[in-house]
Coordinates of C-alpha atoms and ligand atoms in Angstrom, one line a residue:
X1 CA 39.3 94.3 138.0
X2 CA 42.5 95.6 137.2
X3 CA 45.0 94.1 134.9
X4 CA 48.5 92.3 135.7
X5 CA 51.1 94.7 133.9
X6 CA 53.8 93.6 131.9
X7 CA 55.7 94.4 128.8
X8 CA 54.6 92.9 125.3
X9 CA 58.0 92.3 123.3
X10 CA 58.0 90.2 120.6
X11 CA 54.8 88.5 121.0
X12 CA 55.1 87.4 124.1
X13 CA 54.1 89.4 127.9
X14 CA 56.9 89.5 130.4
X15 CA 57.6 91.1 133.4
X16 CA 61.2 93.0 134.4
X17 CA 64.3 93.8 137.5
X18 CA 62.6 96.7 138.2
X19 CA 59.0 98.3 138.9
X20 CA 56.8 101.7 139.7
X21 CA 53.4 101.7 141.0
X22 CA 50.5 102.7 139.6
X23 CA 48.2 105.1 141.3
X24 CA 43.9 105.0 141.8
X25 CA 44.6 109.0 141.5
X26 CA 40.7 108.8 143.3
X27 CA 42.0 107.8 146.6
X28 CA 45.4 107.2 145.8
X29 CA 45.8 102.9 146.9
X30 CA 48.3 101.5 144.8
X31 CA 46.8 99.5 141.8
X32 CA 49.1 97.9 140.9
X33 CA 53.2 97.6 140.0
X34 CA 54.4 98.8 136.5
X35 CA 57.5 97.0 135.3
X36 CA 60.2 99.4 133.7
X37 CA 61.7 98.0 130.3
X38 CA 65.8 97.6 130.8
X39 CA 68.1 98.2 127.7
X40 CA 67.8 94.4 126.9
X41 CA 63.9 94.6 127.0
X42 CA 64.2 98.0 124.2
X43 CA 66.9 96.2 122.1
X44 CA 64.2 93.0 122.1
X45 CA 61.6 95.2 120.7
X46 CA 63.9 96.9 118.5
X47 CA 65.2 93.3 116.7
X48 CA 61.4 92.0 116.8
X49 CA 60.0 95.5 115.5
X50 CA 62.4 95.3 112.9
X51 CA 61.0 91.7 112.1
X52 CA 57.9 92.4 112.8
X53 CA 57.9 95.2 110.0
X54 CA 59.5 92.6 107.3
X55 CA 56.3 90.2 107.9
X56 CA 53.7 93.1 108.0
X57 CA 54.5 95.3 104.9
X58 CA 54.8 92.0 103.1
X59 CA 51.0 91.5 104.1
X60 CA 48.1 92.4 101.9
X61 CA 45.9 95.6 102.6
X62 CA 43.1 94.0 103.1
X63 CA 44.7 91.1 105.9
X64 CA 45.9 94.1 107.4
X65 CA 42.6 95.8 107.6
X66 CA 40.8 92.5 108.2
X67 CA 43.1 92.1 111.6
X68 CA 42.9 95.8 112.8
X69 CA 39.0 95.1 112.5
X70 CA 39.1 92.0 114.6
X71 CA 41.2 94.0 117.5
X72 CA 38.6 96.7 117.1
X73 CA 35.9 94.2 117.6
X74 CA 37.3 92.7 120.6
X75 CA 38.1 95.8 122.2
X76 CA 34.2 97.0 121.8
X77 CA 33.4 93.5 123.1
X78 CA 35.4 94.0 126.0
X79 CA 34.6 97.4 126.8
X80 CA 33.2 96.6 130.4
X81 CA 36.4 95.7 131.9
X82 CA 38.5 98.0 129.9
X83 CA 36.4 101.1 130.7
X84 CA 36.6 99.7 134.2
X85 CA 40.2 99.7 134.6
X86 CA 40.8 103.0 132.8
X87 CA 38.3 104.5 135.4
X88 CA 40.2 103.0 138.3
X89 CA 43.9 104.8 136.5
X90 CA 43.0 107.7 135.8
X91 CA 39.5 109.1 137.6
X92 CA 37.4 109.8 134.8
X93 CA 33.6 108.6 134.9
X94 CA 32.8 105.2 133.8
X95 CA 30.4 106.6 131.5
X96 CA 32.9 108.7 130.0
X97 CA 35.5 105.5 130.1
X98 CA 33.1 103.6 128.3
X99 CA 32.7 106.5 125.5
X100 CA 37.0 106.4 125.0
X101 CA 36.7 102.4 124.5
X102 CA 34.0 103.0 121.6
X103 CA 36.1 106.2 120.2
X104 CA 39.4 103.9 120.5
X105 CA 37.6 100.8 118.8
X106 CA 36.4 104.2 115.9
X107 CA 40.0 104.9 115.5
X108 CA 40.8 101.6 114.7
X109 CA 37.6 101.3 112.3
X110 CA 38.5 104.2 110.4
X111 CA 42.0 103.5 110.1
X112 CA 41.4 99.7 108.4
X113 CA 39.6 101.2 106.0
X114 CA 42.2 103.7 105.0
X115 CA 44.7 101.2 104.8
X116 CA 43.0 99.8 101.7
X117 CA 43.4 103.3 100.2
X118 CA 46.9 104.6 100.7
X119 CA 46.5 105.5 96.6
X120 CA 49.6 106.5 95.0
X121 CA 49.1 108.5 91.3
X122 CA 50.2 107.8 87.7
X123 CA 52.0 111.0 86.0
X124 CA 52.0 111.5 82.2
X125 CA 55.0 111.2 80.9
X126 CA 56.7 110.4 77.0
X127 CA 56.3 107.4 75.2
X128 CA 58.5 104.7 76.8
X129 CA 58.5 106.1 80.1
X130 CA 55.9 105.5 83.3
X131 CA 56.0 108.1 86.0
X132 CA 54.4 106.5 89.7
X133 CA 53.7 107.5 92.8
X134 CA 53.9 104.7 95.3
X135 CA 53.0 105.4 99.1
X136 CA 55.1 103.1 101.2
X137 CA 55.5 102.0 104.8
X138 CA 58.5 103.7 106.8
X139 CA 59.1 101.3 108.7
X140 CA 59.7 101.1 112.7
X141 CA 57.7 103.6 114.6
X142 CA 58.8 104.5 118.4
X143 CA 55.5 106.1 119.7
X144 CA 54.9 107.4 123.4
X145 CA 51.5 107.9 124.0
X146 CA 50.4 109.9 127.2
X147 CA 47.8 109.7 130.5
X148 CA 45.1 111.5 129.6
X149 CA 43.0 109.2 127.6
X150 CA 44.7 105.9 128.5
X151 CA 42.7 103.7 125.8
X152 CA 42.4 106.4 122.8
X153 CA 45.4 108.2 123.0
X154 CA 47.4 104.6 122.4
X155 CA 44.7 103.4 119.7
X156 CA 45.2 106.6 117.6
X157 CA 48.9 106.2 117.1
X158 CA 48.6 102.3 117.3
X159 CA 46.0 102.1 114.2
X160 CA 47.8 104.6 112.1
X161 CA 51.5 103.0 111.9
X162 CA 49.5 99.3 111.3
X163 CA 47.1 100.5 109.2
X164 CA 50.2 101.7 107.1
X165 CA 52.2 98.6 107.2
X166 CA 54.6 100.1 109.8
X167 CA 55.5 98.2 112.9
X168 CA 55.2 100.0 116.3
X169 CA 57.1 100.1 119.9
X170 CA 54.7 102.4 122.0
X171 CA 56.0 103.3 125.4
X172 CA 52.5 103.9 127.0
X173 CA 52.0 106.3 130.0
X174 CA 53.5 105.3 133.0
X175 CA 50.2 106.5 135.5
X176 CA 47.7 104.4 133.3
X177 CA 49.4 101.4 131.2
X178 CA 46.2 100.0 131.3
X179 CA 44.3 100.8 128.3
X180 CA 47.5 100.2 126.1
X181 CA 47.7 96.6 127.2
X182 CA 44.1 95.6 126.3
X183 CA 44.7 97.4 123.2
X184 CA 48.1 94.8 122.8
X185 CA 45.7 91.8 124.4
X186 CA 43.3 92.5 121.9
X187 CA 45.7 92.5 118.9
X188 CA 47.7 89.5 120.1
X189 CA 43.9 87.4 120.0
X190 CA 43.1 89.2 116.9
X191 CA 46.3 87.3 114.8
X192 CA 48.3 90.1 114.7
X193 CA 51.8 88.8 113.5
X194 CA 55.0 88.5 116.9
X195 CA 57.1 92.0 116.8
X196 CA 54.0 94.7 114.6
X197 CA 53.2 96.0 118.2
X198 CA 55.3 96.2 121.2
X199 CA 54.4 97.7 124.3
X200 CA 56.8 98.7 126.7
X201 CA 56.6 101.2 129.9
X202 CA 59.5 102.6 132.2
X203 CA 60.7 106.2 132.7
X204 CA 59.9 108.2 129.6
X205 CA 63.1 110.1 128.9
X206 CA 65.3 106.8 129.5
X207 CA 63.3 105.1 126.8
X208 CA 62.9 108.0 124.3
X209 CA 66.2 108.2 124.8
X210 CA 67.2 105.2 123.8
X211 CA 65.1 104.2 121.4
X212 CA 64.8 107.5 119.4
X213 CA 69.0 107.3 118.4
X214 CA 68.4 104.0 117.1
X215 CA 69.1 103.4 113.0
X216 CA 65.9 101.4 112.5
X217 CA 63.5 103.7 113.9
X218 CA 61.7 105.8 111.4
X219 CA 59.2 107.9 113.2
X220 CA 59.1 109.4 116.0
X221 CA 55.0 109.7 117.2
X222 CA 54.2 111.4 120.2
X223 CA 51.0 113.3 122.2
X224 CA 52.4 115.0 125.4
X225 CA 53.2 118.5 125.9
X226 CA 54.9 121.1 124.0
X227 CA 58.4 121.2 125.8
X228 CA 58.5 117.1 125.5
X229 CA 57.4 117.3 122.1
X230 CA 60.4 120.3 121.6
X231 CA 62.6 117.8 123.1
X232 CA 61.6 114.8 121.3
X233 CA 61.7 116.6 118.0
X234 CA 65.5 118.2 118.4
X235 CA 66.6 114.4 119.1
X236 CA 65.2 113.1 116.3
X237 CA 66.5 116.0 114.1
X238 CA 70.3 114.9 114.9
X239 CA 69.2 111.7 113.1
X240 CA 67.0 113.3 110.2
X241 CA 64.0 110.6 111.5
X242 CA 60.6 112.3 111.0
X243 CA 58.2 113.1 113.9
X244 CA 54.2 113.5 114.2
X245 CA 53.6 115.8 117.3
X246 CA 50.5 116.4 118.8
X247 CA 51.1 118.8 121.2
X248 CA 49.7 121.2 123.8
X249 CA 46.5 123.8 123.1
X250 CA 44.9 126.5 124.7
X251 CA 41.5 126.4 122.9
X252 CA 40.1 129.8 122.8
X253 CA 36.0 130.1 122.7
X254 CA 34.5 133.0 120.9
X255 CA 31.0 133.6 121.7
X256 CA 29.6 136.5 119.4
X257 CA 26.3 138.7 120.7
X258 CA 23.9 136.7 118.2
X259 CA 24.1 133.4 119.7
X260 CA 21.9 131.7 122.6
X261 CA 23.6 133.1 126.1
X262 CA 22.3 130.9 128.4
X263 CA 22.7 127.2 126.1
X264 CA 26.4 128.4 124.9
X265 CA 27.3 128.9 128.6
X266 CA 26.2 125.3 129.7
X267 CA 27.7 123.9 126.8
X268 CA 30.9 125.5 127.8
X269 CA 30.9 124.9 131.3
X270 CA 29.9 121.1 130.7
X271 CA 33.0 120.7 127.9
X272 CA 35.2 122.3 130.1
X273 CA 34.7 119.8 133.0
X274 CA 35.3 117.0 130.7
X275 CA 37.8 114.7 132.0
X276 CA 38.6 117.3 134.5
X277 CA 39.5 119.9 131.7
X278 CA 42.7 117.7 130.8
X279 CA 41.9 117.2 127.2
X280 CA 44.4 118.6 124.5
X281 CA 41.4 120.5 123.1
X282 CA 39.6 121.8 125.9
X283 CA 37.9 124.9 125.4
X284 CA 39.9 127.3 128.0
X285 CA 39.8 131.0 127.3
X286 CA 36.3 132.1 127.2
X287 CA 35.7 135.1 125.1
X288 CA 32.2 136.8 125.5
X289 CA 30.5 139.7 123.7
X290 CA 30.7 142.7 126.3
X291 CA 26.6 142.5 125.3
X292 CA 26.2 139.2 126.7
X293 CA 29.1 139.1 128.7
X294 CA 27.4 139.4 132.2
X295 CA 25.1 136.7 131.6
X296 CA 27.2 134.6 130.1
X297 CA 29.5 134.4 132.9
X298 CA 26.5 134.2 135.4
X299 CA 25.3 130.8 133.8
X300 CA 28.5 129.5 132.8
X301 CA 29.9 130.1 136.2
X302 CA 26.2 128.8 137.9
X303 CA 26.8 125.3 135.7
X304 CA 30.6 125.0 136.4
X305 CA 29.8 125.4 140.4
X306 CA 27.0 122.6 140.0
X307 CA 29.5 119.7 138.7
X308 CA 28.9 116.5 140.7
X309 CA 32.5 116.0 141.6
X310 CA 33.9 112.9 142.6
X311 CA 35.0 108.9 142.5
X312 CA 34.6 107.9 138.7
X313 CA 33.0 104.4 139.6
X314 CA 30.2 106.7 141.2
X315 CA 27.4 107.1 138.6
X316 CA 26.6 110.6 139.2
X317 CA 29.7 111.8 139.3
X318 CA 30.5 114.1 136.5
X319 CA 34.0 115.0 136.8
X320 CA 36.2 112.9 138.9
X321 CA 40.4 113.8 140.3
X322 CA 42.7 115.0 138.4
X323 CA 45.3 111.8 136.5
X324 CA 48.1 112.7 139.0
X325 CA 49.6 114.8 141.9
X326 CA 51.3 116.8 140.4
X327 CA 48.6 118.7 138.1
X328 CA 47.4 119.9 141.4
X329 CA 50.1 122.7 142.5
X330 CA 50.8 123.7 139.2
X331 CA 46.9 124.1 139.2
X332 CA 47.0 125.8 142.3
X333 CA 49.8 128.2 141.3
X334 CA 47.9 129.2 138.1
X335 CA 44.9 130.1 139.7
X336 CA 46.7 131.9 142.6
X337 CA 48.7 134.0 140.1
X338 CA 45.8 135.0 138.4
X339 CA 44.2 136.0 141.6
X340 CA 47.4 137.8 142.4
X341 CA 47.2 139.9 139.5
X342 CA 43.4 140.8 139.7
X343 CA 41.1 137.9 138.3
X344 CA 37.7 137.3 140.0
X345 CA 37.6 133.6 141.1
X346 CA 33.8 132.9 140.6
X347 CA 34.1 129.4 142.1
X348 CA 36.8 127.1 142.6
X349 CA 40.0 127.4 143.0
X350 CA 41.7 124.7 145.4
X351 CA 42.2 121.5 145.9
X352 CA 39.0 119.9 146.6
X353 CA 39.8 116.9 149.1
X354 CA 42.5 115.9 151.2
X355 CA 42.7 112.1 149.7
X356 CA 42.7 111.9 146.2
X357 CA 44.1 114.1 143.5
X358 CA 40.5 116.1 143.2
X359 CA 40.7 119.7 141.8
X360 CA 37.4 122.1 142.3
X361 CA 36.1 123.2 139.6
X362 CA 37.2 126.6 138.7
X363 CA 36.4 129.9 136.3
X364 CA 38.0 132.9 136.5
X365 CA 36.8 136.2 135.1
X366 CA 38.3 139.0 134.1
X367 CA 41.6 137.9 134.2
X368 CA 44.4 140.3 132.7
X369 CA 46.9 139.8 130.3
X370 CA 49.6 139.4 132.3
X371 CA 48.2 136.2 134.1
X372 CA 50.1 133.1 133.3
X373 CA 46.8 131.3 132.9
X374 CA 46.3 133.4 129.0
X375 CA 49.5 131.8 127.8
X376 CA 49.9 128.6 130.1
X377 CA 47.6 125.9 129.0
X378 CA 46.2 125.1 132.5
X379 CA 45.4 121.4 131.6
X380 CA 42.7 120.9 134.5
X381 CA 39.0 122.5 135.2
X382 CA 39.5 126.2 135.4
X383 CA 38.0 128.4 132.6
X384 CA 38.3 131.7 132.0
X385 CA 35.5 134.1 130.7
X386 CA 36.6 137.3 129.7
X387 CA 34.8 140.1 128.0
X388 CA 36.2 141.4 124.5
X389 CA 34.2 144.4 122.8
X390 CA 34.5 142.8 118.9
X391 CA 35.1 140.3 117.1
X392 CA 38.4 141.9 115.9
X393 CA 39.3 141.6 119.6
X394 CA 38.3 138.6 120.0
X395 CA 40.3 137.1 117.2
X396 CA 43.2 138.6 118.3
X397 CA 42.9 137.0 121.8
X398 CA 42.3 133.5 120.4
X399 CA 45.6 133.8 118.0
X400 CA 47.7 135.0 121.0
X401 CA 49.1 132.4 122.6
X402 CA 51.8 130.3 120.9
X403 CA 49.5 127.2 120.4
X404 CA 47.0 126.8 117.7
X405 CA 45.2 123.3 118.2
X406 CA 41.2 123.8 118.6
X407 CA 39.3 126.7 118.4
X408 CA 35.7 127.6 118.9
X409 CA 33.3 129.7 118.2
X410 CA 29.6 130.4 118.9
X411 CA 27.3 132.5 116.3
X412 CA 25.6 132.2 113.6
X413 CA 26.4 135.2 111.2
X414 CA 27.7 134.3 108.1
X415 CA 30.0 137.0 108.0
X416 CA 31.2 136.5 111.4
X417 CA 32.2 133.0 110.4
X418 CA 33.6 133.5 107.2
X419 CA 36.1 135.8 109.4
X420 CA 36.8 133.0 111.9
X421 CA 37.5 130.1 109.4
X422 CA 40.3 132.8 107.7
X423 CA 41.3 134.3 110.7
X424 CA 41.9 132.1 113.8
X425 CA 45.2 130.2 113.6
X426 CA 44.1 126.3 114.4
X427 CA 44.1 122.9 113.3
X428 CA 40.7 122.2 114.3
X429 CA 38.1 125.4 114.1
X430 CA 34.2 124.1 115.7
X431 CA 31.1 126.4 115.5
X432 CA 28.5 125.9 117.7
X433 CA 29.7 122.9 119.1
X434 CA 33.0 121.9 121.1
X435 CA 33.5 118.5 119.9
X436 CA 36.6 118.8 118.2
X437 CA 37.3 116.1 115.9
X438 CA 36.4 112.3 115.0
X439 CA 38.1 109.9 113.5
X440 CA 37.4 110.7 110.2
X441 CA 38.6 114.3 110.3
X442 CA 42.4 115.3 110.4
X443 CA 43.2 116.5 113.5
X444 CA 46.1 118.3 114.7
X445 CA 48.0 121.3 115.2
X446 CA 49.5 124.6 114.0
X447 CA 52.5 126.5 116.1
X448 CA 53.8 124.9 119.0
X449 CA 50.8 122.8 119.0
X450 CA 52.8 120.3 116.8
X451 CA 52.6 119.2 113.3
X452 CA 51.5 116.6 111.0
X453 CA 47.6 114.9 111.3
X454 CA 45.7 111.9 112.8
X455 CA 42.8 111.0 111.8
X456 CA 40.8 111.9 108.5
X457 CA 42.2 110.5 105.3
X458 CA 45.6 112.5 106.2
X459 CA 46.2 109.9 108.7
X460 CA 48.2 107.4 107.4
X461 CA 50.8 109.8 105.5
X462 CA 52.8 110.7 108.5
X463 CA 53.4 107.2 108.4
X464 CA 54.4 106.5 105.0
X465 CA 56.8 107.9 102.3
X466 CA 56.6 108.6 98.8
X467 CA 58.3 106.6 96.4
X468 CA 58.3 107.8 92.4
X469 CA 59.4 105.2 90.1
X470 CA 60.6 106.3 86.7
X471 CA 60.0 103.0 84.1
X472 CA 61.7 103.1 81.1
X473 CA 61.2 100.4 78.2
X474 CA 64.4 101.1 76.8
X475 CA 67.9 102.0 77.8
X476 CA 68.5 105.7 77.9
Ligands
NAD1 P1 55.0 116.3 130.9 O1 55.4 117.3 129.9 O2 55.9 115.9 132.0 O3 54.6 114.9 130.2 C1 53.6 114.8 129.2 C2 53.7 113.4 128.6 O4 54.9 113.2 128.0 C3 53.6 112.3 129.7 O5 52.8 111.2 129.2 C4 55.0 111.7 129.9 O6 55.0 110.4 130.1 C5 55.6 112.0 128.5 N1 57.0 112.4 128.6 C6 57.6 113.2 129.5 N2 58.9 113.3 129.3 C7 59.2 112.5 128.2 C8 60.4 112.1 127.5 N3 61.6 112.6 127.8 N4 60.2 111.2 126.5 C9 59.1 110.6 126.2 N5 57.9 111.0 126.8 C10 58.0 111.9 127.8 O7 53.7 116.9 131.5 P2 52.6 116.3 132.5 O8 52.8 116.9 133.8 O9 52.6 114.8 132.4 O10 51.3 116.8 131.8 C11 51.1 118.2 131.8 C12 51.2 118.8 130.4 O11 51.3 117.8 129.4 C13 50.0 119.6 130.1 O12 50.3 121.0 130.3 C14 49.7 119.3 128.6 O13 50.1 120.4 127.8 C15 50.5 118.2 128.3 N6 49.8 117.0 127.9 C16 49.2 117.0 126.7 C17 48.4 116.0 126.2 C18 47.8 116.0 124.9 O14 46.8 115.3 124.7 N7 48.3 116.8 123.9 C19 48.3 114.8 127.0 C20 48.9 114.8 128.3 C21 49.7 115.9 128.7

């Protein structure tokens, strides 16, 4: 059920000197061995990138699109086993698995089309003269996608740099290569040209560093978390090569007096869960209406308690572990702190098994200031639901952390929201609902949460430059 992992360099898969195994993080058997690319492998991707980019910017939009589509198609028809060995990774349910293939294969779809519409612009200018706009390709993009969505993560960065005519080297994430290497499978059976995608996988700071330095490489795309992005972003500044971060968040949830209690706490409780609450844009800090605070808290806290828990193959199961060992101590400590310095934990709180990287559910209330948890993105199922006494207060929670990714917001006063879509510092701002984005909206962040956009028809220009040509008739 699980695939053989290797490198795909140049158009071809091959395997490597050295290896690291890759974890079932649900009872922790080794699936399988992940080779690590050496030097020679990155300076083969580099030379075939490089290539690769010559054949594919000299390629039509519409063959492009046209080849993007087929990959998409093959990865929806192959969604079984993908969704499969994504589950077997990384612990998240099948059915939510499944979902990620169908929002990778939508990233893909959305993309194609874009790439026939990369418009540049005519200016007026004298007699004689043409002023244009011309969007262009950069060129080589080193991407490095992470764990937490093995399938969409890879698919978002993968679809923007060939939907622009850029070739790509993505070092995938090390606990769950999996999804990346259908995605690669998939594009290698759809046509797709030796040397527009490599994949390659090894220790991540060995191969951003080697690869960022490099002359041919043009952007710099990574997901991950703020101090990697911070990193990433200061060595690609020594060589003036762009970057497109997508970084950490801390979504705040605002839930005003006027809206439904007892369907906003499910809602929240439910999101929060979601891939064990290690989603870029999971809703975190919980900020209820004194008014409604009490029952608020009661359901959310009844809901969160009531997640079926376990292996991700199980049908029932809800929420399954969390994508590696080590989330679960800085988990632990979080929580602990928080207790230390006064928080109620309502449920949850510790590890939840003894095999298997399985966290327990978790929401805090009442959790001070001075907790880590209000400025640490906890990445992992703990919530907290806090009380605020207006909306003033509330706005001022949501913009106080140094992130600024999603927010949400639950009311429906009209003044209330035209506050919030002013006032609260995100990229993404949801009302009534905590989906976040899809893939055509632009999504991304403000603050440490990163810059520059995926998605929406803002995708594509972190991938390409702006050319203006000045035409003149005549020699001037
Ligand atoms: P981490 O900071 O060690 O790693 C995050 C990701 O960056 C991993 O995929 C890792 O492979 C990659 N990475 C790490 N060092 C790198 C380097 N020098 N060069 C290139 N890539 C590198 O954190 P972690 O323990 O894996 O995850 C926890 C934190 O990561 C969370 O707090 C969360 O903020 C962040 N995270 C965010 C997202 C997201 O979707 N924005 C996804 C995964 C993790």
């Amino acid at each position: 059920m699980y695939p053989e992992l290797k490198l795909f360099v140049a158009g071809e898969w091959r395997t490597t000197g050295s290896d690291m195994p890759v974890v079932n993080p649900a009872n922790e058997d080794e699936l399988g061995r992940l080779p690590c690319a050496s030097a020679k492998d990155l300076d083969d991707a580099l030379e075939a990138a490089v290539k690769g980019f010559r054949i594919w910017r000299n390629t039509s939009p519409r063959e492009r699109s046209d080849t993007i589509l087929r990959a998409a198609a093959l990865l929806r028809e192959r969604q079984e086993a993908i969704a499969r060995s994504i589950t077997l990774e990384h612990g998240k349910p099948l059915k939510q698995a499944r979902l990620e293939v169908i929002r990778g294969a939508e990233f893909f779809e959305w993309d194609a089309g874009e790439a026939m519409r990369t418009y540049g612009r005519i200016i007026p200018a004298a007699p004689g003269h043409k002023f244009a706009v011309h969007h262009q390709p950069l060129g080589v993009v080193a991407a490095f996608s992470p764990w937490n969505f093995p399938m969409s993560q890879p698919a978002r960065k993968i679809a923007g740099a060939l939907a622009s005519g850029c070739s790509i080297i993505l070092k995938a994430a090390e606990e769950t290569p999996a999804g990346a290497l259908h995605i690669a499978k998939a594009f290698e059976d759809a046509g797709l040209p030796a040397g527009v995608l490599n994949l390659v996988f090894g220790r991540p700071s060995e191969i951003s560093g080697y690869l960022i330095p490099q002359d041919a490489v043009r952007l710099v795309a990574f997901t991950g978390s703020t101090s990697v992005g911070r990193h990433l972003t200061t060595l690609a500044s020594q060589h003036m090569t762009p970057v497109l971060m997508e970084l950490g968040g801390h979504a705040p949830v605002i839930v005003c007096e006027d809206t439904a209690i007892d369907e906003a706490a499910e809602a929240g409780a439910i999101r929060k869960m979601r891939n064990a609450g290690q989603v870029c844009t999971s809703p975190t800090r919980f900020f209820a209406h004194e008014r409604i605070f009490e029952r608020y808290a009661e359901k959310f806290v009844e809901r969160a308690a009531a997640t079926v828990v376990g292996n991700g193959m199980d049908d029932a199961v809800e929420m399954g572990p969390l994508a590696n060992e080590r989330r679960v101590p800085a988990l632990t400590d979080l929580v602990e702190d928080a207790r230390a310095k006064g928080a109620i934990v309502a449920t949850g709180g510790a590890r939840q098994t003894d095999r298997g990287y399985f966290f327990q559910p978790t929401v805090l209330l009442n959790v001070p200031d001075n907790a880590r948890i209000m400025r640490e993105e906890p990445f992992g199922p703990v919530a907290v639901v806090n009380p605020v006494s207006s909306l003033d207060e509330a706005i001022h929670e949501a913009n106080s952390v140094p992130f600024g990714l999603a927010g949400y917001a639950f009311t429906n006063r009209a003044d209330y929201i035209d506050r919030l879509i002013d006032e609260v510092e995100v990229g993404n701002l949801s009302i009534n609902t905590l989906e976040a984005s899809m893939p055509e909206t632009p999504f991304g962040g403000v603050k440490s949460s990163g810059y520059g956009r995926e998605g929406g028809s803002e995708g594509l220009e972190n991938y390409m430059t702006v050319k203006h040509v000045w035409h003149s008739t005549h020699i001037s």
